[in-house]
mmCIF file of C-alpha atoms in Angstrom:
data_model
loop_
_atom_site.group_PDB
_atom_site.id
_atom_site.type_symbol
_atom_site.label_atom_id
_atom_site.label_comp_id
_atom_site.label_asym_id
_atom_site.label_seq_id
_atom_site.Cartn_x
_atom_site.Cartn_y
_atom_site.Cartn_z
ATOM 1 C CA SER A 1477 -229.640 -49.124 -9.368
ATOM 2 C CA PRO A 1478 -227.441 -46.420 -7.253
ATOM 3 C CA ALA A 1479 -224.294 -47.556 -9.761
ATOM 4 C CA PRO A 1480 -221.428 -45.454 -8.315
ATOM 5 C CA SER A 1481 -220.297 -43.948 -11.420
ATOM 6 C CA ALA A 1482 -223.663 -42.999 -12.802
ATOM 7 C CA TYR A 1483 -222.507 -39.828 -13.568
ATOM 8 C CA SER A 1484 -218.571 -40.100 -13.688
ATOM 9 C CA ALA A 1485 -217.247 -36.945 -15.020
ATOM 10 C CA ALA A 1486 -213.536 -37.310 -16.957
ATOM 11 C CA ALA A 1487 -212.278 -33.922 -15.424
ATOM 12 C CA PRO A 1488 -213.099 -30.970 -12.725
ATOM 13 C CA ALA A 1489 -214.534 -27.923 -14.334
ATOM 14 C CA ARG A 1490 -214.397 -24.031 -13.158
ATOM 15 C CA MET A 1491 -217.905 -22.339 -13.333
ATOM 16 C CA PRO A 1492 -217.890 -18.709 -11.792
ATOM 17 C CA THR A 1493 -220.235 -17.486 -9.156
ATOM 18 C CA ARG A 1494 -221.388 -14.637 -7.785
ATOM 19 C CA GLY A 1495 -218.278 -12.132 -5.721
ATOM 20 C CA ASP A 1496 -215.575 -14.385 -7.022
ATOM 21 C CA SER A 1497 -213.884 -13.536 -10.174
ATOM 22 C CA ARG A 1498 -211.264 -16.863 -9.604
ATOM 23 C CA GLY A 1499 -214.452 -19.378 -9.877
ATOM 24 C CA THR A 1500 -215.817 -22.191 -8.001
ATOM 25 C CA LEU A 1501 -213.835 -25.430 -8.185
ATOM 26 C CA LEU A 1502 -216.303 -28.446 -8.807
ATOM 27 C CA ARG A 1503 -214.074 -31.752 -8.472
ATOM 28 C CA ARG A 1504 -215.764 -35.361 -8.803
ATOM 29 C CA THR A 1505 -216.871 -37.667 -5.795
ATOM 30 C CA THR A 1506 -215.869 -40.991 -6.097
ATOM 31 C CA THR A 1507 -219.170 -41.751 -7.275
ATOM 32 C CA GLY A 1508 -218.385 -39.311 -10.279
ATOM 33 C CA LEU A 1509 -221.193 -37.068 -8.903
ATOM 34 C CA PRO A 1510 -219.846 -33.270 -8.595
ATOM 35 C CA ILE A 1511 -218.876 -31.479 -5.498
ATOM 36 C CA PHE A 1512 -219.018 -27.644 -4.447
ATOM 37 C CA GLU A 1513 -215.781 -26.586 -2.889
ATOM 38 C CA PRO A 1514 -215.738 -22.867 -2.050
ATOM 39 C CA PRO A 1515 -212.118 -21.134 -3.656
ATOM 40 C CA GLY A 1516 -209.415 -21.011 -1.266
ATOM 41 C CA GLU A 1517 -210.866 -24.419 0.496
ATOM 42 C CA ALA A 1518 -209.782 -27.189 -2.216
ATOM 43 C CA ASP A 1519 -206.043 -25.886 -2.054
ATOM 44 C CA ASP A 1520 -205.915 -26.108 1.616
ATOM 45 C CA LEU A 1521 -206.095 -29.561 2.235
ATOM 46 C CA GLU A 1522 -203.275 -30.034 5.214
ATOM 47 C CA GLU A 1523 -206.013 -28.150 7.315
ATOM 48 C CA LEU A 1524 -208.724 -31.307 6.776
ATOM 49 C CA ASP A 1525 -208.755 -33.750 9.003
ATOM 50 C CA LEU A 1526 -209.091 -36.398 6.245
ATOM 51 C CA PRO A 1527 -210.011 -39.825 8.098
ATOM 52 C CA LYS A 1528 -212.431 -38.082 9.550
ATOM 53 C CA LEU A 1529 -213.717 -36.275 5.981
ATOM 54 C CA LEU A 1530 -213.858 -39.803 4.570
ATOM 55 C CA LEU A 1531 -215.670 -41.686 7.626
ATOM 56 C CA VAL A 1532 -218.351 -38.505 7.533
ATOM 57 C CA GLY A 1533 -218.472 -38.663 3.959
ATOM 58 C CA SER A 1534 -219.202 -42.294 3.797
ATOM 59 C CA ALA A 1535 -221.655 -41.909 6.410
ATOM 60 C CA PHE A 1536 -223.265 -39.651 4.593
ATOM 61 C CA TYR A 1537 -223.070 -41.593 1.190
ATOM 62 C CA THR A 1538 -224.310 -44.274 2.792
ATOM 63 C CA GLY A 1539 -227.485 -42.677 4.487
ATOM 64 C CA LEU A 1540 -228.584 -40.666 0.899
ATOM 65 C CA ASN A 1541 -227.869 -44.176 -0.700
ATOM 66 C CA CYS A 1542 -230.568 -45.684 1.938
ATOM 67 C CA CYS A 1543 -232.717 -42.321 1.412
ATOM 68 C CA THR A 1544 -233.225 -42.752 -2.151
ATOM 69 C CA TYR A 1545 -233.340 -46.446 -2.579
ATOM 70 C CA PRO A 1546 -237.091 -46.891 -2.766
ATOM 71 C CA LEU A 1547 -236.761 -44.806 -6.093
ATOM 72 C CA ALA A 1548 -234.336 -47.407 -7.067
ATOM 73 C CA VAL A 1549 -236.773 -50.437 -6.315
ATOM 74 C CA ILE A 1550 -239.656 -48.746 -8.351
ATOM 75 C CA LYS A 1551 -237.530 -47.889 -11.325
ATOM 76 C CA THR A 1552 -236.312 -51.595 -11.526
ATOM 77 C CA ARG A 1553 -239.851 -52.988 -11.301
ATOM 78 C CA MET A 1554 -241.166 -50.750 -13.864
ATOM 79 C CA GLN A 1555 -238.045 -51.948 -16.310
ATOM 80 C CA ALA A 1556 -238.913 -55.491 -15.342
ATOM 81 C CA SER A 1557 -242.572 -55.476 -15.192
ATOM 82 C CA ALA A 1558 -243.857 -57.596 -18.177
ATOM 83 C CA VAL A 1559 -246.683 -54.913 -18.786
ATOM 84 C CA SER A 1560 -245.838 -51.268 -18.535
ATOM 85 C CA MET A 1561 -247.055 -49.601 -15.475
ATOM 86 C CA GLY A 1562 -246.629 -46.024 -14.016
ATOM 87 C CA SER A 1563 -244.781 -45.201 -10.522
ATOM 88 C CA LEU A 1564 -247.179 -44.537 -8.845
ATOM 89 C CA GLU A 1565 -248.689 -47.943 -9.648
ATOM 90 C CA ALA A 1566 -245.716 -49.870 -9.146
ATOM 91 C CA ALA A 1567 -244.787 -48.467 -5.761
ATOM 92 C CA GLY A 1568 -248.271 -49.173 -4.833
ATOM 93 C CA GLU A 1569 -248.480 -52.762 -5.810
ATOM 94 C CA LEU A 1570 -245.038 -53.641 -3.757
ATOM 95 C CA TRP A 1571 -246.458 -51.834 -1.022
ATOM 96 C CA ARG A 1572 -249.269 -54.558 -1.377
ATOM 97 C CA ILE A 1573 -247.318 -57.603 -1.687
ATOM 98 C CA SER A 1574 -244.189 -56.613 0.586
ATOM 99 C CA GLY A 1575 -245.254 -53.773 2.935
ATOM 100 C CA ILE A 1576 -241.909 -51.544 3.496
ATOM 101 C CA ARG A 1577 -239.340 -53.976 3.675
ATOM 102 C CA GLY A 1578 -240.013 -53.804 -0.233
ATOM 103 C CA PHE A 1579 -238.897 -50.927 -0.832
ATOM 104 C CA TYR A 1580 -235.570 -51.755 0.630
ATOM 105 C CA ALA A 1581 -235.054 -55.367 -1.112
ATOM 106 C CA GLY A 1582 -231.315 -55.597 -1.937
ATOM 107 C CA ILE A 1583 -230.218 -52.563 -0.216
ATOM 108 C CA GLY A 1584 -227.584 -55.234 1.727
ATOM 109 C CA PRO A 1585 -225.472 -56.031 -1.558
ATOM 110 C CA VAL A 1586 -225.898 -52.567 -2.599
ATOM 111 C CA LEU A 1587 -224.599 -50.866 0.684
ATOM 112 C CA LEU A 1588 -221.450 -54.047 0.669
ATOM 113 C CA GLY A 1589 -220.187 -52.752 -2.912
ATOM 114 C CA ALA A 1590 -220.869 -49.151 -2.760
ATOM 115 C CA LEU A 1591 -217.796 -48.482 -0.326
ATOM 116 C CA PRO A 1592 -214.932 -51.003 -2.388
ATOM 117 C CA ALA A 1593 -216.314 -49.719 -5.515
ATOM 118 C CA ARG A 1594 -215.881 -45.951 -4.988
ATOM 119 C CA ALA A 1595 -212.148 -46.806 -3.807
ATOM 120 C CA GLY A 1596 -211.666 -48.501 -6.874
ATOM 121 C CA TYR A 1597 -213.094 -45.781 -8.706
ATOM 122 C CA ILE A 1598 -210.832 -42.691 -6.983
ATOM 123 C CA THR A 1599 -207.906 -45.129 -7.015
ATOM 124 C CA ALA A 1600 -207.724 -45.723 -10.949
ATOM 125 C CA LEU A 1601 -208.668 -42.210 -11.610
ATOM 126 C CA GLU A 1602 -205.744 -40.775 -9.606
ATOM 127 C CA GLY A 1603 -203.325 -43.431 -10.011
ATOM 128 C CA THR A 1604 -203.537 -43.402 -13.496
ATOM 129 C CA LYS A 1605 -203.915 -39.730 -14.662
ATOM 130 C CA ALA A 1606 -199.759 -38.329 -14.459
ATOM 131 C CA PHE A 1607 -199.118 -41.756 -16.730
ATOM 132 C CA TRP A 1608 -202.085 -40.651 -19.415
ATOM 133 C CA GLN A 1609 -200.600 -37.184 -18.808
ATOM 134 C CA ALA A 1610 -196.917 -37.991 -19.578
ATOM 135 C CA ARG A 1611 -198.037 -40.715 -22.792
ATOM 136 C CA ALA A 1612 -199.656 -37.601 -24.218
ATOM 137 C CA GLU A 1613 -196.959 -35.324 -23.927
ATOM 138 C CA ALA A 1614 -194.583 -37.973 -24.960
ATOM 139 C CA ALA A 1615 -197.052 -38.353 -28.278
ATOM 140 C CA GLY A 1616 -196.247 -34.323 -28.753
ATOM 141 C CA VAL A 1617 -199.782 -33.067 -27.397
ATOM 142 C CA THR A 1618 -200.020 -30.549 -24.740
ATOM 143 C CA GLY A 1619 -202.054 -28.065 -23.115
ATOM 144 C CA PRO A 1620 -205.686 -28.245 -22.608
ATOM 145 C CA THR A 1621 -205.812 -30.881 -25.100
ATOM 146 C CA ALA A 1622 -203.298 -33.399 -23.143
ATOM 147 C CA ALA A 1623 -205.471 -32.366 -20.108
ATOM 148 C CA ALA A 1624 -208.508 -33.238 -21.935
ATOM 149 C CA ALA A 1625 -207.247 -36.906 -23.210
ATOM 150 C CA SER A 1626 -205.469 -37.654 -19.924
ATOM 151 C CA ASN A 1627 -208.433 -37.179 -17.803
ATOM 152 C CA GLY A 1628 -210.724 -38.934 -20.405
ATOM 153 C CA ALA A 1629 -208.561 -42.059 -20.427
ATOM 154 C CA ALA A 1630 -208.375 -41.713 -16.440
ATOM 155 C CA GLY A 1631 -211.966 -41.431 -15.793
ATOM 156 C CA PHE A 1632 -212.474 -44.644 -18.416
ATOM 157 C CA GLY A 1633 -210.083 -46.688 -16.523
ATOM 158 C CA ALA A 1634 -211.869 -45.704 -13.050
ATOM 159 C CA VAL A 1635 -215.494 -46.669 -14.819
ATOM 160 C CA LEU A 1636 -214.170 -49.524 -15.713
ATOM 161 C CA ALA A 1637 -212.722 -50.156 -12.282
ATOM 162 C CA SER A 1638 -215.566 -49.491 -10.221
ATOM 163 C CA GLN A 1639 -218.098 -51.189 -12.521
ATOM 164 C CA THR A 1640 -215.623 -54.300 -12.250
ATOM 165 C CA ILE A 1641 -216.021 -54.396 -8.624
ATOM 166 C CA TYR A 1642 -220.066 -52.859 -8.241
ATOM 167 C CA THR A 1643 -221.320 -55.042 -11.310
ATOM 168 C CA PRO A 1644 -222.241 -58.147 -9.248
ATOM 169 C CA CYS A 1645 -223.931 -56.413 -6.697
ATOM 170 C CA ASP A 1646 -225.951 -54.778 -8.882
ATOM 171 C CA VAL A 1647 -227.219 -58.006 -10.919
ATOM 172 C CA VAL A 1648 -228.069 -59.811 -7.210
ATOM 173 C CA THR A 1649 -229.476 -56.604 -6.271
ATOM 174 C CA GLN A 1650 -231.936 -56.087 -8.732
ATOM 175 C CA ARG A 1651 -232.914 -59.878 -9.048
ATOM 176 C CA VAL A 1652 -234.052 -59.537 -5.423
ATOM 177 C CA MET A 1653 -235.915 -56.275 -6.040
ATOM 178 C CA VAL A 1654 -237.840 -57.750 -8.732
ATOM 179 C CA ALA A 1655 -237.863 -61.346 -6.568
ATOM 180 C CA SER A 1656 -239.701 -59.962 -3.232
ATOM 181 C CA GLY A 1657 -242.360 -58.024 -4.476
ATOM 182 C CA SER A 1658 -243.441 -61.073 -7.064
ATOM 183 C CA GLY A 1659 -245.199 -63.025 -4.227
ATOM 184 C CA GLY A 1660 -245.348 -67.071 -4.050
ATOM 185 C CA ALA A 1661 -242.085 -68.838 -4.661
ATOM 186 C CA ALA A 1662 -240.374 -66.100 -5.976
ATOM 187 C CA ALA A 1663 -240.826 -64.167 -3.211
ATOM 188 C CA ALA A 1664 -239.499 -66.907 -0.901
ATOM 189 C CA ASP A 1665 -236.294 -67.270 -2.997
ATOM 190 C CA ALA A 1666 -235.598 -63.417 -2.399
ATOM 191 C CA SER A 1667 -232.397 -63.306 -0.020
ATOM 192 C CA ALA A 1668 -229.461 -62.608 -1.480
ATOM 193 C CA ALA A 1669 -227.631 -65.642 -0.855
ATOM 194 C CA HIS A 1670 -230.039 -67.910 -2.696
ATOM 195 C CA VAL A 1671 -230.022 -64.989 -5.627
ATOM 196 C CA VAL A 1672 -225.572 -65.902 -5.715
ATOM 197 C CA ARG A 1673 -226.468 -69.492 -5.429
ATOM 198 C CA ASP A 1674 -228.895 -69.955 -7.899
ATOM 199 C CA ILE A 1675 -226.576 -67.404 -10.440
ATOM 200 C CA TRP A 1676 -223.792 -69.415 -9.848
ATOM 201 C CA SER A 1677 -224.949 -73.059 -10.741
ATOM 202 C CA THR A 1678 -226.666 -71.598 -13.416
ATOM 203 C CA SER A 1679 -224.019 -69.439 -15.033
ATOM 204 C CA GLY A 1680 -220.913 -69.401 -13.151
ATOM 205 C CA TRP A 1681 -218.644 -66.301 -12.976
ATOM 206 C CA SER A 1682 -219.963 -64.835 -15.735
ATOM 207 C CA GLY A 1683 -223.595 -64.849 -14.505
ATOM 208 C CA PHE A 1684 -222.468 -62.075 -12.091
ATOM 209 C CA TYR A 1685 -221.274 -59.557 -14.800
ATOM 210 C CA ARG A 1686 -224.485 -59.758 -17.202
ATOM 211 C CA GLY A 1687 -224.958 -56.522 -18.478
ATOM 212 C CA PHE A 1688 -221.175 -55.144 -18.074
ATOM 213 C CA GLY A 1689 -220.571 -53.824 -21.403
ATOM 214 C CA VAL A 1690 -223.804 -51.816 -21.937
ATOM 215 C CA THR A 1691 -223.213 -50.773 -18.248
ATOM 216 C CA LEU A 1692 -220.156 -49.193 -19.272
ATOM 217 C CA ILE A 1693 -221.914 -47.834 -22.769
ATOM 218 C CA ALA A 1694 -224.512 -45.607 -20.551
ATOM 219 C CA TYR A 1695 -222.272 -44.755 -18.037
ATOM 220 C CA LEU A 1696 -219.270 -43.341 -19.723
ATOM 221 C CA PRO A 1697 -220.721 -40.539 -21.751
ATOM 222 C CA GLY A 1698 -223.517 -39.948 -18.216
ATOM 223 C CA GLY A 1699 -220.603 -37.987 -16.960
ATOM 224 C CA SER A 1700 -219.988 -35.486 -20.729
ATOM 225 C CA VAL A 1701 -223.741 -35.064 -20.748
ATOM 226 C CA TRP A 1702 -223.905 -34.002 -16.726
ATOM 227 C CA TRP A 1703 -221.323 -31.325 -16.643
ATOM 228 C CA ALA A 1704 -222.729 -29.877 -20.060
ATOM 229 C CA ALA A 1705 -226.200 -29.883 -18.934
ATOM 230 C CA TYR A 1706 -225.191 -28.646 -15.449
ATOM 231 C CA GLY A 1707 -222.044 -25.561 -16.659
ATOM 232 C CA GLY A 1708 -225.271 -24.359 -19.135
ATOM 233 C CA ALA A 1709 -227.393 -23.905 -16.495
ATOM 234 C CA ARG A 1710 -225.230 -22.276 -14.163
ATOM 235 C CA SER A 1711 -223.555 -19.997 -16.392
ATOM 236 C CA ALA A 1712 -227.459 -18.999 -17.434
ATOM 237 C CA ALA A 1713 -227.804 -18.282 -13.641
ATOM 238 C CA SER A 1714 -224.485 -16.640 -12.785
ATOM 239 C CA GLY A 1715 -224.833 -12.810 -11.828
ATOM 240 C CA GLN A 1716 -228.790 -13.051 -11.864
ATOM 241 C CA GLN A 1717 -229.027 -13.177 -7.908
ATOM 242 C CA LEU A 1718 -231.975 -14.817 -8.065
ATOM 243 C CA MET A 1719 -231.260 -17.319 -5.477
ATOM 244 C CA PRO A 1720 -228.718 -18.306 -2.873
ATOM 245 C CA ASP A 1721 -225.771 -20.167 -4.508
ATOM 246 C CA LEU A 1722 -226.300 -23.354 -2.633
ATOM 247 C CA ALA A 1723 -229.952 -23.268 -4.046
ATOM 248 C CA GLU A 1724 -228.643 -22.482 -7.503
ATOM 249 C CA LEU A 1725 -226.211 -25.400 -7.449
ATOM 250 C CA ALA A 1726 -229.122 -27.817 -6.468
ATOM 251 C CA LEU A 1727 -231.403 -26.668 -9.269
ATOM 252 C CA ALA A 1728 -228.581 -26.873 -12.130
ATOM 253 C CA ALA A 1729 -227.928 -29.927 -10.544
ATOM 254 C CA THR A 1730 -231.457 -31.278 -11.113
ATOM 255 C CA TRP A 1731 -231.437 -29.971 -14.629
ATOM 256 C CA ALA A 1732 -228.221 -31.525 -15.359
ATOM 257 C CA SER A 1733 -229.788 -35.317 -13.940
ATOM 258 C CA LEU A 1734 -232.749 -34.698 -16.163
ATOM 259 C CA TRP A 1735 -230.501 -34.577 -19.421
ATOM 260 C CA THR A 1736 -228.188 -37.341 -18.462
ATOM 261 C CA VAL A 1737 -231.245 -39.620 -17.641
ATOM 262 C CA ALA A 1738 -232.805 -38.626 -20.934
ATOM 263 C CA VAL A 1739 -229.914 -39.868 -22.710
ATOM 264 C CA THR A 1740 -228.831 -42.740 -20.949
ATOM 265 C CA SER A 1741 -232.580 -44.266 -19.952
ATOM 266 C CA PRO A 1742 -232.416 -46.458 -22.926
ATOM 267 C CA LEU A 1743 -229.655 -47.808 -22.233
ATOM 268 C CA ASP A 1744 -230.296 -48.704 -18.343
ATOM 269 C CA VAL A 1745 -233.714 -50.378 -19.366
ATOM 270 C CA LEU A 1746 -231.607 -52.350 -21.228
ATOM 271 C CA LYS A 1747 -228.843 -53.211 -18.957
ATOM 272 C CA THR A 1748 -231.923 -54.347 -16.628
ATOM 273 C CA ARG A 1749 -233.533 -56.579 -18.745
ATOM 274 C CA VAL A 1750 -230.327 -58.392 -19.699
ATOM 275 C CA GLN A 1751 -229.095 -58.653 -16.392
ATOM 276 C CA LEU A 1752 -232.645 -60.148 -15.353
ATOM 277 C CA ALA A 1753 -233.026 -62.487 -17.982
ATOM 278 C CA PRO A 1754 -234.076 -65.971 -17.067
ATOM 279 C CA SER A 1755 -232.316 -67.954 -19.495
ATOM 280 C CA ARG A 1756 -228.655 -69.451 -18.914
ATOM 281 C CA VAL A 1757 -226.960 -67.273 -21.299
ATOM 282 C CA ALA A 1758 -227.436 -63.320 -21.733
ATOM 283 C CA PRO A 1759 -229.800 -62.195 -24.190
ATOM 284 C CA PRO A 1760 -228.137 -60.206 -27.117
ATOM 285 C CA VAL A 1761 -228.784 -56.489 -26.095
ATOM 286 C CA LEU A 1762 -230.123 -55.587 -29.504
ATOM 287 C CA THR A 1763 -232.392 -58.277 -30.027
ATOM 288 C CA ILE A 1764 -233.998 -57.067 -26.409
ATOM 289 C CA GLY A 1765 -234.182 -53.783 -28.015
ATOM 290 C CA ARG A 1766 -236.357 -54.442 -30.978
ATOM 291 C CA GLU A 1767 -238.633 -56.442 -28.939
ATOM 292 C CA LEU A 1768 -239.177 -53.571 -26.673
ATOM 293 C CA LEU A 1769 -239.735 -50.920 -29.610
ATOM 294 C CA ARG A 1770 -241.803 -53.530 -31.750
ATOM 295 C CA SER A 1771 -244.025 -54.085 -28.357
ATOM 296 C CA GLU A 1772 -244.032 -50.659 -27.025
ATOM 297 C CA GLY A 1773 -242.538 -48.045 -29.072
ATOM 298 C CA PHE A 1774 -239.967 -45.498 -27.838
ATOM 299 C CA ALA A 1775 -241.930 -45.269 -24.827
ATOM 300 C CA GLY A 1776 -240.859 -48.809 -23.360
ATOM 301 C CA LEU A 1777 -237.040 -47.514 -23.805
ATOM 302 C CA TYR A 1778 -238.034 -44.971 -20.979
ATOM 303 C CA ARG A 1779 -239.778 -46.948 -18.398
ATOM 304 C CA GLY A 1780 -238.992 -45.933 -14.809
ATOM 305 C CA PHE A 1781 -238.137 -42.426 -16.344
ATOM 306 C CA LEU A 1782 -239.378 -40.572 -13.428
ATOM 307 C CA PRO A 1783 -238.047 -42.317 -10.241
ATOM 308 C CA ARG A 1784 -234.597 -42.470 -11.272
ATOM 309 C CA TRP A 1785 -234.809 -38.745 -12.637
ATOM 310 C CA SER A 1786 -235.826 -38.224 -9.169
ATOM 311 C CA GLN A 1787 -233.125 -40.538 -7.625
ATOM 312 C CA ALA A 1788 -230.476 -38.766 -9.372
ATOM 313 C CA SER A 1789 -231.455 -35.323 -8.667
ATOM 314 C CA ILE A 1790 -231.955 -35.779 -5.085
ATOM 315 C CA PHE A 1791 -228.633 -37.562 -4.703
ATOM 316 C CA SER A 1792 -226.252 -34.954 -7.137
ATOM 317 C CA GLY A 1793 -228.439 -32.132 -5.697
ATOM 318 C CA SER A 1794 -227.592 -33.374 -2.009
ATOM 319 C CA VAL A 1795 -223.905 -33.796 -2.764
ATOM 320 C CA ILE A 1796 -223.258 -30.788 -4.674
ATOM 321 C CA SER A 1797 -224.879 -28.589 -2.163
ATOM 322 C CA LEU A 1798 -223.759 -30.336 1.475
ATOM 323 C CA TYR A 1799 -220.068 -31.460 0.424
ATOM 324 C CA GLU A 1800 -218.983 -27.714 1.367
ATOM 325 C CA HIS A 1801 -220.620 -27.761 5.024
ATOM 326 C CA LEU A 1802 -218.786 -31.339 5.579
ATOM 327 C CA LYS A 1803 -215.647 -30.109 4.679
ATOM 328 C CA ARG A 1804 -215.882 -27.285 7.183
ATOM 329 C CA ILE A 1805 -216.864 -29.817 10.310
ATOM 330 C CA CYS A 1806 -213.979 -32.134 9.204
ATOM 331 C CA LYS A 1807 -211.169 -29.512 9.304
ATOM 332 C CA LYS A 1808 -208.597 -29.913 12.257
#
């Protein structure tokens, strides 16, 4: 599912671009995805209409979520299925049972939770960075090491805050995704309201936080992998004049998404299985992992890889390529 901090980065990075010796500042969105900002614009915040930027940016983010949401539904159904199936098979089955509506099952809770989760992410990130910087300096750590430590600690707090807000929405959404394409009685009980009542009656508050621990474990290293792969791709392409800058950024984002999804997919599959388990008490993650390995081998831990990579590539490539234009149209 399109969790708000799936690719959280602990700190911004500078990558060189053609014709610019100062480099290009890559900053985080509230989803943890990087933003391309041309030199000179990043520091001219007084020239921006910030309320307009937040409004337009939120509309852009919501529209992107809606466009890529069917891929999240297909991914979740592949991960939850009792039998292994390919992406086209999963999409065809959902179309036969539910039609176009099935590809947008559960989108309400996603849109409801995404905005406050992004607000929690950026608030925690920016609100604690100075505190951790001061703590590092008080401990005798200075320079880049102190910056890395403070940004890392702030990034951890940001992921924790955003997932505390978003995980209940994720749990409800995934159950609606799976039930809506099941047919019969399960489809009749596929509304978000019914799922919320069912979780509350069987598990209470803890039911809404199933898989919270494995979610954090999956998302925290995701940012490091993304930035490492992205930086390598940008460095390799820098100065070769092979394609326009924005196309180069989008291609590098796709490459970074591939590596991030490759590293975190097993944890994402386990998270989905834990959150969708029918038992009153969530089964241990290691137990689910052993069962998958025993029945399907390592391939079972990569269920839904293609739609998840596709969604991540479209999302990160669009954000990193188009945010520059959004900033230009939101100047005072």
